[in-house]
């Protein structure tokens, strides 16, 4: 059996610009954050889509390019699907991946060719579920918190 080289990434939350700058300066490989819609931290300040350019400048200011992952990890109801699609279109080429679990968001990411990671909200706790999301095209799966 071939040994695989272990890959790791130091991922830090960024709830505002000071947290983003601190994560970049501290050596994070990537940051995750929400915008005003469709994320589990709706009570937090969150960023605006118009902030993504400035965020990218900060993430590119270190000696390494820090990746930006947008969390879209809530349930998307039918009456929200057009807003979700509009949001996905607006963030294309502005983030490195979307962290999600709702199948409608996964389909939108695939439609607009945006890489996606499966959120812990999906509660992936077994290999069958992980294989399912891998078949859908997930680049990464964040396992259930219970694990």
PDB file of N, CA, C and O in Angstrom, residues 63-134:
ATOM      1  N   UNK A  63       3.451  36.445   3.026  1.00  0.00           N
ATOM      2  CA  UNK A  63       4.383  35.791   2.102  1.00  0.00           C
ATOM      3  C   UNK A  63       3.726  34.634   1.355  1.00  0.00           C
ATOM      4  O   UNK A  63       4.210  34.205   0.327  1.00  0.00           O
ATOM      5  N   UNK A  64       2.614  34.140   1.887  1.00  0.00           N
ATOM      6  CA  UNK A  64       1.865  33.087   1.193  1.00  0.00           C
ATOM      7  C   UNK A  64       0.444  33.590   0.957  1.00  0.00           C
ATOM      8  O   UNK A  64      -0.056  34.440   1.689  1.00  0.00           O
ATOM      9  N   UNK A  65      -0.172  33.090  -0.057  1.00  0.00           N
ATOM     10  CA  UNK A  65      -1.553  33.483  -0.332  1.00  0.00           C
ATOM     11  C   UNK A  65      -2.475  32.724   0.614  1.00  0.00           C
ATOM     12  O   UNK A  65      -2.516  31.497   0.601  1.00  0.00           O
ATOM     13  N   UNK A  66      -3.217  33.438   1.429  1.00  0.00           N
ATOM     14  CA  UNK A  66      -4.145  32.833   2.369  1.00  0.00           C
ATOM     15  C   UNK A  66      -5.474  32.613   1.645  1.00  0.00           C
ATOM     16  O   UNK A  66      -6.020  33.538   1.036  1.00  0.00           O
ATOM     17  N   UNK A  67      -5.983  31.394   1.705  1.00  0.00           N
ATOM     18  CA  UNK A  67      -7.224  31.064   1.015  1.00  0.00           C
ATOM     19  C   UNK A  67      -8.427  31.610   1.784  1.00  0.00           C
ATOM     20  O   UNK A  67      -8.396  31.723   3.004  1.00  0.00           O
ATOM     21  N   UNK A  68      -9.478  31.899   1.040  1.00  0.00           N
ATOM     22  CA  UNK A  68     -10.712  32.450   1.605  1.00  0.00           C
ATOM     23  C   UNK A  68     -11.863  31.479   1.344  1.00  0.00           C
ATOM     24  O   UNK A  68     -12.158  31.170   0.192  1.00  0.00           O
ATOM     25  N   UNK A  69     -12.502  31.013   2.413  1.00  0.00           N
ATOM     26  CA  UNK A  69     -13.632  30.095   2.309  1.00  0.00           C
ATOM     27  C   UNK A  69     -14.884  30.766   2.869  1.00  0.00           C
ATOM     28  O   UNK A  69     -14.927  31.160   4.031  1.00  0.00           O
ATOM     29  N   UNK A  70     -15.890  30.870   2.043  1.00  0.00           N
ATOM     30  CA  UNK A  70     -17.157  31.473   2.440  1.00  0.00           C
ATOM     31  C   UNK A  70     -18.098  30.405   2.972  1.00  0.00           C
ATOM     32  O   UNK A  70     -18.322  29.388   2.314  1.00  0.00           O
ATOM     33  N   UNK A  71     -18.645  30.624   4.155  1.00  0.00           N
ATOM     34  CA  UNK A  71     -19.605  29.669   4.715  1.00  0.00           C
ATOM     35  C   UNK A  71     -21.013  30.024   4.253  1.00  0.00           C
ATOM     36  O   UNK A  71     -21.486  31.140   4.463  1.00  0.00           O
ATOM     37  N   UNK A  72     -21.633  29.073   3.585  1.00  0.00           N
ATOM     38  CA  UNK A  72     -23.053  29.148   3.206  1.00  0.00           C
ATOM     39  C   UNK A  72     -23.666  27.872   3.758  1.00  0.00           C
ATOM     40  O   UNK A  72     -24.025  26.958   3.023  1.00  0.00           O
ATOM     41  N   UNK A  73     -23.769  27.803   5.077  1.00  0.00           N
ATOM     42  CA  UNK A  73     -24.047  26.530   5.729  1.00  0.00           C
ATOM     43  C   UNK A  73     -25.401  26.453   6.433  1.00  0.00           C
ATOM     44  O   UNK A  73     -25.556  25.727   7.397  1.00  0.00           O
ATOM     45  N   UNK A  74     -26.373  27.180   5.923  1.00  0.00           N
ATOM     46  CA  UNK A  74     -27.728  27.059   6.470  1.00  0.00           C
ATOM     47  C   UNK A  74     -28.594  26.240   5.522  1.00  0.00           C
ATOM     48  O   UNK A  74     -28.201  25.935   4.401  1.00  0.00           O
ATOM     49  N   UNK A  75     -29.780  25.925   5.981  1.00  0.00           N
ATOM     50  CA  UNK A  75     -30.783  25.310   5.112  1.00  0.00           C
ATOM     51  C   UNK A  75     -31.264  26.380   4.137  1.00  0.00           C
ATOM     52  O   UNK A  75     -31.518  27.516   4.538  1.00  0.00           O
ATOM     53  N   UNK A  76     -31.381  26.022   2.882  1.00  0.00           N
ATOM     54  CA  UNK A  76     -31.907  26.947   1.877  1.00  0.00           C
ATOM     55  C   UNK A  76     -33.337  26.506   1.564  1.00  0.00           C
ATOM     56  O   UNK A  76     -33.570  25.395   1.071  1.00  0.00           O
ATOM     57  N   UNK A  77     -34.285  27.374   1.856  1.00  0.00           N
ATOM     58  CA  UNK A  77     -35.687  27.080   1.569  1.00  0.00           C
ATOM     59  C   UNK A  77     -36.009  27.486   0.132  1.00  0.00           C
ATOM     60  O   UNK A  77     -35.292  28.295  -0.475  1.00  0.00           O
ATOM     61  N   UNK A  78     -37.063  26.923  -0.404  1.00  0.00           N
ATOM     62  CA  UNK A  78     -37.433  27.169  -1.808  1.00  0.00           C
ATOM     63  C   UNK A  78     -37.527  28.650  -2.132  1.00  0.00           C
ATOM     64  O   UNK A  78     -37.071  29.083  -3.189  1.00  0.00           O
ATOM     65  N   UNK A  79     -38.095  29.434  -1.229  1.00  0.00           N
ATOM     66  CA  UNK A  79     -38.241  30.860  -1.511  1.00  0.00           C
ATOM     67  C   UNK A  79     -36.919  31.627  -1.407  1.00  0.00           C
ATOM     68  O   UNK A  79     -36.854  32.813  -1.722  1.00  0.00           O
ATOM     69  N   UNK A  80     -35.848  30.950  -1.000  1.00  0.00           N
ATOM     70  CA  UNK A  80     -34.524  31.576  -0.902  1.00  0.00           C
ATOM     71  C   UNK A  80     -33.588  31.161  -2.041  1.00  0.00           C
ATOM     72  O   UNK A  80     -32.482  31.688  -2.149  1.00  0.00           O
ATOM     73  N   UNK A  81     -34.030  30.246  -2.884  1.00  0.00           N
ATOM     74  CA  UNK A  81     -33.114  29.680  -3.884  1.00  0.00           C
ATOM     75  C   UNK A  81     -32.609  30.719  -4.883  1.00  0.00           C
ATOM     76  O   UNK A  81     -31.445  30.673  -5.279  1.00  0.00           O
ATOM     77  N   UNK A  82     -33.440  31.657  -5.279  1.00  0.00           N
ATOM     78  CA  UNK A  82     -32.974  32.687  -6.224  1.00  0.00           C
ATOM     79  C   UNK A  82     -31.939  33.600  -5.565  1.00  0.00           C
ATOM     80  O   UNK A  82     -30.954  33.981  -6.192  1.00  0.00           O
ATOM     81  N   UNK A  83     -32.155  33.943  -4.299  1.00  0.00           N
ATOM     82  CA  UNK A  83     -31.176  34.767  -3.573  1.00  0.00           C
ATOM     83  C   UNK A  83     -29.860  34.013  -3.408  1.00  0.00           C
ATOM     84  O   UNK A  83     -28.786  34.601  -3.538  1.00  0.00           O
ATOM     85  N   UNK A  84     -29.951  32.719  -3.119  1.00  0.00           N
ATOM     86  CA  UNK A  84     -28.734  31.905  -2.973  1.00  0.00           C
ATOM     87  C   UNK A  84     -27.974  31.856  -4.295  1.00  0.00           C
ATOM     88  O   UNK A  84     -26.745  31.995  -4.311  1.00  0.00           O
ATOM     89  N   UNK A  85     -28.686  31.677  -5.382  1.00  0.00           N
ATOM     90  CA  UNK A  85     -28.016  31.631  -6.683  1.00  0.00           C
ATOM     91  C   UNK A  85     -27.372  32.980  -7.008  1.00  0.00           C
ATOM     92  O   UNK A  85     -26.243  33.030  -7.507  1.00  0.00           O
ATOM     93  N   UNK A  86     -28.064  34.058  -6.722  1.00  0.00           N
ATOM     94  CA  UNK A  86     -27.504  35.387  -6.956  1.00  0.00           C
ATOM     95  C   UNK A  86     -26.213  35.583  -6.159  1.00  0.00           C
ATOM     96  O   UNK A  86     -25.219  36.090  -6.672  1.00  0.00           O
ATOM     97  N   UNK A  87     -26.235  35.142  -4.921  1.00  0.00           N
ATOM     98  CA  UNK A  87     -25.053  35.245  -4.070  1.00  0.00           C
ATOM     99  C   UNK A  87     -23.899  34.416  -4.639  1.00  0.00           C
ATOM    100  O   UNK A  87     -22.766  34.900  -4.740  1.00  0.00           O
ATOM    101  N   UNK A  88     -24.181  33.189  -5.032  1.00  0.00           N
ATOM    102  CA  UNK A  88     -23.141  32.320  -5.610  1.00  0.00           C
ATOM    103  C   UNK A  88     -22.533  32.966  -6.849  1.00  0.00           C
ATOM    104  O   UNK A  88     -21.310  32.970  -7.026  1.00  0.00           O
ATOM    105  N   UNK A  89     -23.351  33.525  -7.710  1.00  0.00           N
ATOM    106  CA  UNK A  89     -22.838  34.190  -8.916  1.00  0.00           C
ATOM    107  C   UNK A  89     -21.926  35.358  -8.547  1.00  0.00           C
ATOM    108  O   UNK A  89     -20.904  35.573  -9.194  1.00  0.00           O
ATOM    109  N   UNK A  90     -22.286  36.099  -7.520  1.00  0.00           N
ATOM    110  CA  UNK A  90     -21.529  37.285  -7.136  1.00  0.00           C
ATOM    111  C   UNK A  90     -20.188  36.961  -6.490  1.00  0.00           C
ATOM    112  O   UNK A  90     -19.271  37.789  -6.522  1.00  0.00           O
ATOM    113  N   UNK A  91     -20.041  35.780  -5.901  1.00  0.00           N
ATOM    114  CA  UNK A  91     -18.779  35.451  -5.219  1.00  0.00           C
ATOM    115  C   UNK A  91     -17.835  34.630  -6.097  1.00  0.00           C
ATOM    116  O   UNK A  91     -16.704  34.376  -5.703  1.00  0.00           O
ATOM    117  N   UNK A  92     -18.286  34.241  -7.270  1.00  0.00           N
ATOM    118  CA  UNK A  92     -17.429  33.449  -8.173  1.00  0.00           C
ATOM    119  C   UNK A  92     -16.135  34.220  -8.438  1.00  0.00           C
ATOM    120  O   UNK A  92     -16.162  35.405  -8.689  1.00  0.00           O
ATOM    121  N   UNK A  93     -15.020  33.523  -8.362  1.00  0.00           N
ATOM    122  CA  UNK A  93     -13.677  34.058  -8.540  1.00  0.00           C
ATOM    123  C   UNK A  93     -13.245  35.029  -7.427  1.00  0.00           C
ATOM    124  O   UNK A  93     -12.207  35.671  -7.530  1.00  0.00           O
ATOM    125  N   UNK A  94     -14.070  35.165  -6.394  1.00  0.00           N
ATOM    126  CA  UNK A  94     -13.712  36.043  -5.282  1.00  0.00           C
ATOM    127  C   UNK A  94     -13.359  35.253  -4.028  1.00  0.00           C
ATOM    128  O   UNK A  94     -12.764  35.797  -3.108  1.00  0.00           O
ATOM    129  N   UNK A  95     -13.748  33.980  -3.985  1.00  0.00           N
ATOM    130  CA  UNK A  95     -13.404  33.101  -2.866  1.00  0.00           C
ATOM    131  C   UNK A  95     -12.776  31.833  -3.429  1.00  0.00           C
ATOM    132  O   UNK A  95     -12.966  31.502  -4.610  1.00  0.00           O
ATOM    133  N   UNK A  96     -12.057  31.119  -2.584  1.00  0.00           N
ATOM    134  CA  UNK A  96     -11.400  29.891  -3.030  1.00  0.00           C
ATOM    135  C   UNK A  96     -12.303  28.679  -2.930  1.00  0.00           C
ATOM    136  O   UNK A  96     -12.100  27.703  -3.648  1.00  0.00           O
ATOM    137  N   UNK A  97     -13.288  28.731  -2.049  1.00  0.00           N
ATOM    138  CA  UNK A  97     -14.244  27.631  -1.912  1.00  0.00           C
ATOM    139  C   UNK A  97     -15.417  28.101  -1.060  1.00  0.00           C
ATOM    140  O   UNK A  97     -15.329  29.120  -0.363  1.00  0.00           O
ATOM    141  N   UNK A  98     -16.494  27.334  -1.136  1.00  0.00           N
ATOM    142  CA  UNK A  98     -17.676  27.559  -0.320  1.00  0.00           C
ATOM    143  C   UNK A  98     -17.800  26.392   0.651  1.00  0.00           C
ATOM    144  O   UNK A  98     -17.636  25.235   0.246  1.00  0.00           O
ATOM    145  N   UNK A  99     -18.055  26.685   1.915  1.00  0.00           N
ATOM    146  CA  UNK A  99     -18.326  25.647   2.906  1.00  0.00           C
ATOM    147  C   UNK A  99     -19.839  25.548   3.036  1.00  0.00           C
ATOM    148  O   UNK A  99     -20.499  26.521   3.405  1.00  0.00           O
ATOM    149  N   UNK A 100     -20.389  24.390   2.697  1.00  0.00           N
ATOM    150  CA  UNK A 100     -21.842  24.239   2.648  1.00  0.00           C
ATOM    151  C   UNK A 100     -22.242  22.804   2.959  1.00  0.00           C
ATOM    152  O   UNK A 100     -21.392  21.943   3.152  1.00  0.00           O
ATOM    153  N   UNK A 101     -23.528  22.546   2.973  1.00  0.00           N
ATOM    154  CA  UNK A 101     -24.024  21.178   3.108  1.00  0.00           C
ATOM    155  C   UNK A 101     -25.377  21.008   2.444  1.00  0.00           C
ATOM    156  O   UNK A 101     -25.757  19.901   2.088  1.00  0.00           O
ATOM    157  N   UNK A 102     -26.116  22.092   2.258  1.00  0.00           N
ATOM    158  CA  UNK A 102     -27.410  21.996   1.600  1.00  0.00           C
ATOM    159  C   UNK A 102     -27.184  21.597   0.134  1.00  0.00           C
ATOM    160  O   UNK A 102     -26.346  22.183  -0.560  1.00  0.00           O
ATOM    161  N   UNK A 103     -27.924  20.607  -0.319  1.00  0.00           N
ATOM    162  CA  UNK A 103     -27.713  20.096  -1.682  1.00  0.00           C
ATOM    163  C   UNK A 103     -27.977  21.151  -2.754  1.00  0.00           C
ATOM    164  O   UNK A 103     -27.353  21.125  -3.816  1.00  0.00           O
ATOM    165  N   UNK A 104     -28.857  22.103  -2.482  1.00  0.00           N
ATOM    166  CA  UNK A 104     -29.094  23.155  -3.474  1.00  0.00           C
ATOM    167  C   UNK A 104     -27.851  24.039  -3.627  1.00  0.00           C
ATOM    168  O   UNK A 104     -27.518  24.458  -4.736  1.00  0.00           O
ATOM    169  N   UNK A 105     -27.146  24.303  -2.542  1.00  0.00           N
ATOM    170  CA  UNK A 105     -25.918  25.095  -2.613  1.00  0.00           C
ATOM    171  C   UNK A 105     -24.826  24.295  -3.320  1.00  0.00           C
ATOM    172  O   UNK A 105     -24.080  24.836  -4.138  1.00  0.00           O
ATOM    173  N   UNK A 106     -24.751  23.012  -3.028  1.00  0.00           N
ATOM    174  CA  UNK A 106     -23.776  22.153  -3.717  1.00  0.00           C
ATOM    175  C   UNK A 106     -24.019  22.195  -5.219  1.00  0.00           C
ATOM    176  O   UNK A 106     -23.087  22.363  -6.011  1.00  0.00           O
ATOM    177  N   UNK A 107     -25.270  22.062  -5.627  1.00  0.00           N
ATOM    178  CA  UNK A 107     -25.604  22.109  -7.059  1.00  0.00           C
ATOM    179  C   UNK A 107     -25.249  23.456  -7.676  1.00  0.00           C
ATOM    180  O   UNK A 107     -24.760  23.519  -8.803  1.00  0.00           O
ATOM    181  N   UNK A 108     -25.478  24.542  -6.953  1.00  0.00           N
ATOM    182  CA  UNK A 108     -25.116  25.863  -7.463  1.00  0.00           C
ATOM    183  C   UNK A 108     -23.598  26.002  -7.593  1.00  0.00           C
ATOM    184  O   UNK A 108     -23.101  26.566  -8.570  1.00  0.00           O
ATOM    185  N   UNK A 109     -22.863  25.491  -6.614  1.00  0.00           N
ATOM    186  CA  UNK A 109     -21.403  25.520  -6.703  1.00  0.00           C
ATOM    187  C   UNK A 109     -20.927  24.744  -7.931  1.00  0.00           C
ATOM    188  O   UNK A 109     -20.038  25.201  -8.662  1.00  0.00           O
ATOM    189  N   UNK A 110     -21.523  23.595  -8.156  1.00  0.00           N
ATOM    190  CA  UNK A 110     -21.151  22.805  -9.325  1.00  0.00           C
ATOM    191  C   UNK A 110     -21.510  23.544 -10.612  1.00  0.00           C
ATOM    192  O   UNK A 110     -20.713  23.600 -11.554  1.00  0.00           O
ATOM    193  N   UNK A 111     -22.696  24.132 -10.654  1.00  0.00           N
ATOM    194  CA  UNK A 111     -23.167  24.869 -11.841  1.00  0.00           C
ATOM    195  C   UNK A 111     -22.210  26.008 -12.196  1.00  0.00           C
ATOM    196  O   UNK A 111     -21.893  26.228 -13.365  1.00  0.00           O
ATOM    197  N   UNK A 112     -21.731  26.724 -11.176  1.00  0.00           N
ATOM    198  CA  UNK A 112     -20.861  27.882 -11.412  1.00  0.00           C
ATOM    199  C   UNK A 112     -19.377  27.562 -11.220  1.00  0.00           C
ATOM    200  O   UNK A 112     -18.550  28.464 -11.169  1.00  0.00           O
ATOM    201  N   UNK A 113     -19.087  26.265 -11.085  1.00  0.00           N
ATOM    202  CA  UNK A 113     -17.703  25.785 -11.002  1.00  0.00           C
ATOM    203  C   UNK A 113     -16.918  26.454  -9.857  1.00  0.00           C
ATOM    204  O   UNK A 113     -15.800  26.924 -10.033  1.00  0.00           O
ATOM    205  N   UNK A 114     -17.545  26.448  -8.688  1.00  0.00           N
ATOM    206  CA  UNK A 114     -16.903  26.958  -7.481  1.00  0.00           C
ATOM    207  C   UNK A 114     -16.611  25.754  -6.585  1.00  0.00           C
ATOM    208  O   UNK A 114     -17.523  24.990  -6.267  1.00  0.00           O
ATOM    209  N   UNK A 115     -15.363  25.566  -6.186  1.00  0.00           N
ATOM    210  CA  UNK A 115     -15.053  24.443  -5.293  1.00  0.00           C
ATOM    211  C   UNK A 115     -15.870  24.545  -4.005  1.00  0.00           C
ATOM    212  O   UNK A 115     -16.172  25.646  -3.532  1.00  0.00           O
ATOM    213  N   UNK A 116     -16.224  23.379  -3.453  1.00  0.00           N
ATOM    214  CA  UNK A 116     -16.992  23.384  -2.210  1.00  0.00           C
ATOM    215  C   UNK A 116     -16.466  22.347  -1.238  1.00  0.00           C
ATOM    216  O   UNK A 116     -15.920  21.326  -1.624  1.00  0.00           O
ATOM    217  N   UNK A 117     -16.622  22.687   0.036  1.00  0.00           N
ATOM    218  CA  UNK A 117     -16.265  21.814   1.151  1.00  0.00           C
ATOM    219  C   UNK A 117     -17.550  21.530   1.909  1.00  0.00           C
ATOM    220  O   UNK A 117     -18.410  22.401   2.025  1.00  0.00           O
ATOM    221  N   UNK A 118     -17.665  20.336   2.454  1.00  0.00           N
ATOM    222  CA  UNK A 118     -18.864  19.966   3.205  1.00  0.00           C
ATOM    223  C   UNK A 118     -18.710  20.409   4.655  1.00  0.00           C
ATOM    224  O   UNK A 118     -17.741  20.067   5.328  1.00  0.00           O
ATOM    225  N   UNK A 119     -19.684  21.146   5.124  1.00  0.00           N
ATOM    226  CA  UNK A 119     -19.693  21.686   6.477  1.00  0.00           C
ATOM    227  C   UNK A 119     -19.925  20.602   7.514  1.00  0.00           C
ATOM    228  O   UNK A 119     -20.548  19.568   7.244  1.00  0.00           O
ATOM    229  N   UNK A 120     -19.487  20.864   8.713  1.00  0.00           N
ATOM    230  CA  UNK A 120     -19.783  19.981   9.839  1.00  0.00           C
ATOM    231  C   UNK A 120     -21.295  19.868  10.057  1.00  0.00           C
ATOM    232  O   UNK A 120     -21.770  18.905  10.650  1.00  0.00           O
ATOM    233  N   UNK A 121     -22.059  20.849   9.569  1.00  0.00           N
ATOM    234  CA  UNK A 121     -23.522  20.813   9.675  1.00  0.00           C
ATOM    235  C   UNK A 121     -24.112  19.580   9.005  1.00  0.00           C
ATOM    236  O   UNK A 121     -25.217  19.158   9.343  1.00  0.00           O
ATOM    237  N   UNK A 122     -23.396  18.982   8.060  1.00  0.00           N
ATOM    238  CA  UNK A 122     -23.889  17.780   7.379  1.00  0.00           C
ATOM    239  C   UNK A 122     -23.805  16.544   8.279  1.00  0.00           C
ATOM    240  O   UNK A 122     -24.376  15.504   7.953  1.00  0.00           O
ATOM    241  N   UNK A 123     -23.087  16.637   9.380  1.00  0.00           N
ATOM    242  CA  UNK A 123     -22.931  15.539  10.343  1.00  0.00           C
ATOM    243  C   UNK A 123     -22.424  14.246   9.702  1.00  0.00           C
ATOM    244  O   UNK A 123     -22.927  13.157   9.969  1.00  0.00           O
ATOM    245  N   UNK A 124     -21.404  14.378   8.873  1.00  0.00           N
ATOM    246  CA  UNK A 124     -20.803  13.199   8.245  1.00  0.00           C
ATOM    247  C   UNK A 124     -20.069  12.416   9.326  1.00  0.00           C
ATOM    248  O   UNK A 124     -19.113  12.898   9.925  1.00  0.00           O
ATOM    249  N   UNK A 125     -20.539  11.184   9.582  1.00  0.00           N
ATOM    250  CA  UNK A 125     -19.979  10.380  10.667  1.00  0.00           C
ATOM    251  C   UNK A 125     -19.588   8.982  10.208  1.00  0.00           C
ATOM    252  O   UNK A 125     -19.212   8.146  11.030  1.00  0.00           O
ATOM    253  N   UNK A 126     -19.679   8.708   8.910  1.00  0.00           N
ATOM    254  CA  UNK A 126     -19.317   7.378   8.419  1.00  0.00           C
ATOM    255  C   UNK A 126     -18.755   7.474   7.009  1.00  0.00           C
ATOM    256  O   UNK A 126     -18.929   8.474   6.313  1.00  0.00           O
ATOM    257  N   UNK A 127     -18.072   6.427   6.609  1.00  0.00           N
ATOM    258  CA  UNK A 127     -17.388   6.429   5.325  1.00  0.00           C
ATOM    259  C   UNK A 127     -18.364   6.484   4.145  1.00  0.00           C
ATOM    260  O   UNK A 127     -18.065   7.084   3.114  1.00  0.00           O
ATOM    261  N   UNK A 128     -19.546   5.902   4.311  1.00  0.00           N
ATOM    262  CA  UNK A 128     -20.524   5.923   3.214  1.00  0.00           C
ATOM    263  C   UNK A 128     -20.960   7.347   2.902  1.00  0.00           C
ATOM    264  O   UNK A 128     -21.078   7.744   1.738  1.00  0.00           O
ATOM    265  N   UNK A 129     -21.219   8.130   3.941  1.00  0.00           N
ATOM    266  CA  UNK A 129     -21.610   9.529   3.732  1.00  0.00           C
ATOM    267  C   UNK A 129     -20.461  10.317   3.096  1.00  0.00           C
ATOM    268  O   UNK A 129     -20.673  11.123   2.190  1.00  0.00           O
ATOM    269  N   UNK A 130     -19.242  10.066   3.547  1.00  0.00           N
ATOM    270  CA  UNK A 130     -18.081  10.753   2.973  1.00  0.00           C
ATOM    271  C   UNK A 130     -17.932  10.409   1.495  1.00  0.00           C
ATOM    272  O   UNK A 130     -17.673  11.297   0.669  1.00  0.00           O
ATOM    273  N   UNK A 131     -18.117   9.152   1.148  1.00  0.00           N
ATOM    274  CA  UNK A 131     -18.036   8.740  -0.263  1.00  0.00           C
ATOM    275  C   UNK A 131     -19.124   9.407  -1.101  1.00  0.00           C
ATOM    276  O   UNK A 131     -18.897   9.790  -2.244  1.00  0.00           O
ATOM    277  N   UNK A 132     -20.323   9.559  -0.524  1.00  0.00           N
ATOM    278  CA  UNK A 132     -21.428  10.224  -1.211  1.00  0.00           C
ATOM    279  C   UNK A 132     -21.036  11.656  -1.580  1.00  0.00           C
ATOM    280  O   UNK A 132     -21.185  12.082  -2.726  1.00  0.00           O
ATOM    281  N   UNK A 133     -20.520  12.409  -0.613  1.00  0.00           N
ATOM    282  CA  UNK A 133     -20.137  13.797  -0.881  1.00  0.00           C
ATOM    283  C   UNK A 133     -18.931  13.876  -1.816  1.00  0.00           C
ATOM    284  O   UNK A 133     -18.830  14.798  -2.619  1.00  0.00           O
ATOM    285  N   UNK A 134     -18.036  12.902  -1.722  1.00  0.00           N
ATOM    286  CA  UNK A 134     -16.904  12.876  -2.648  1.00  0.00           C
ATOM    287  C   UNK A 134     -17.404  12.696  -4.079  1.00  0.00           C
ATOM    288  O   UNK A 134     -16.932  13.366  -5.000  1.00  0.00           O
TER     289      UNK A 134
END
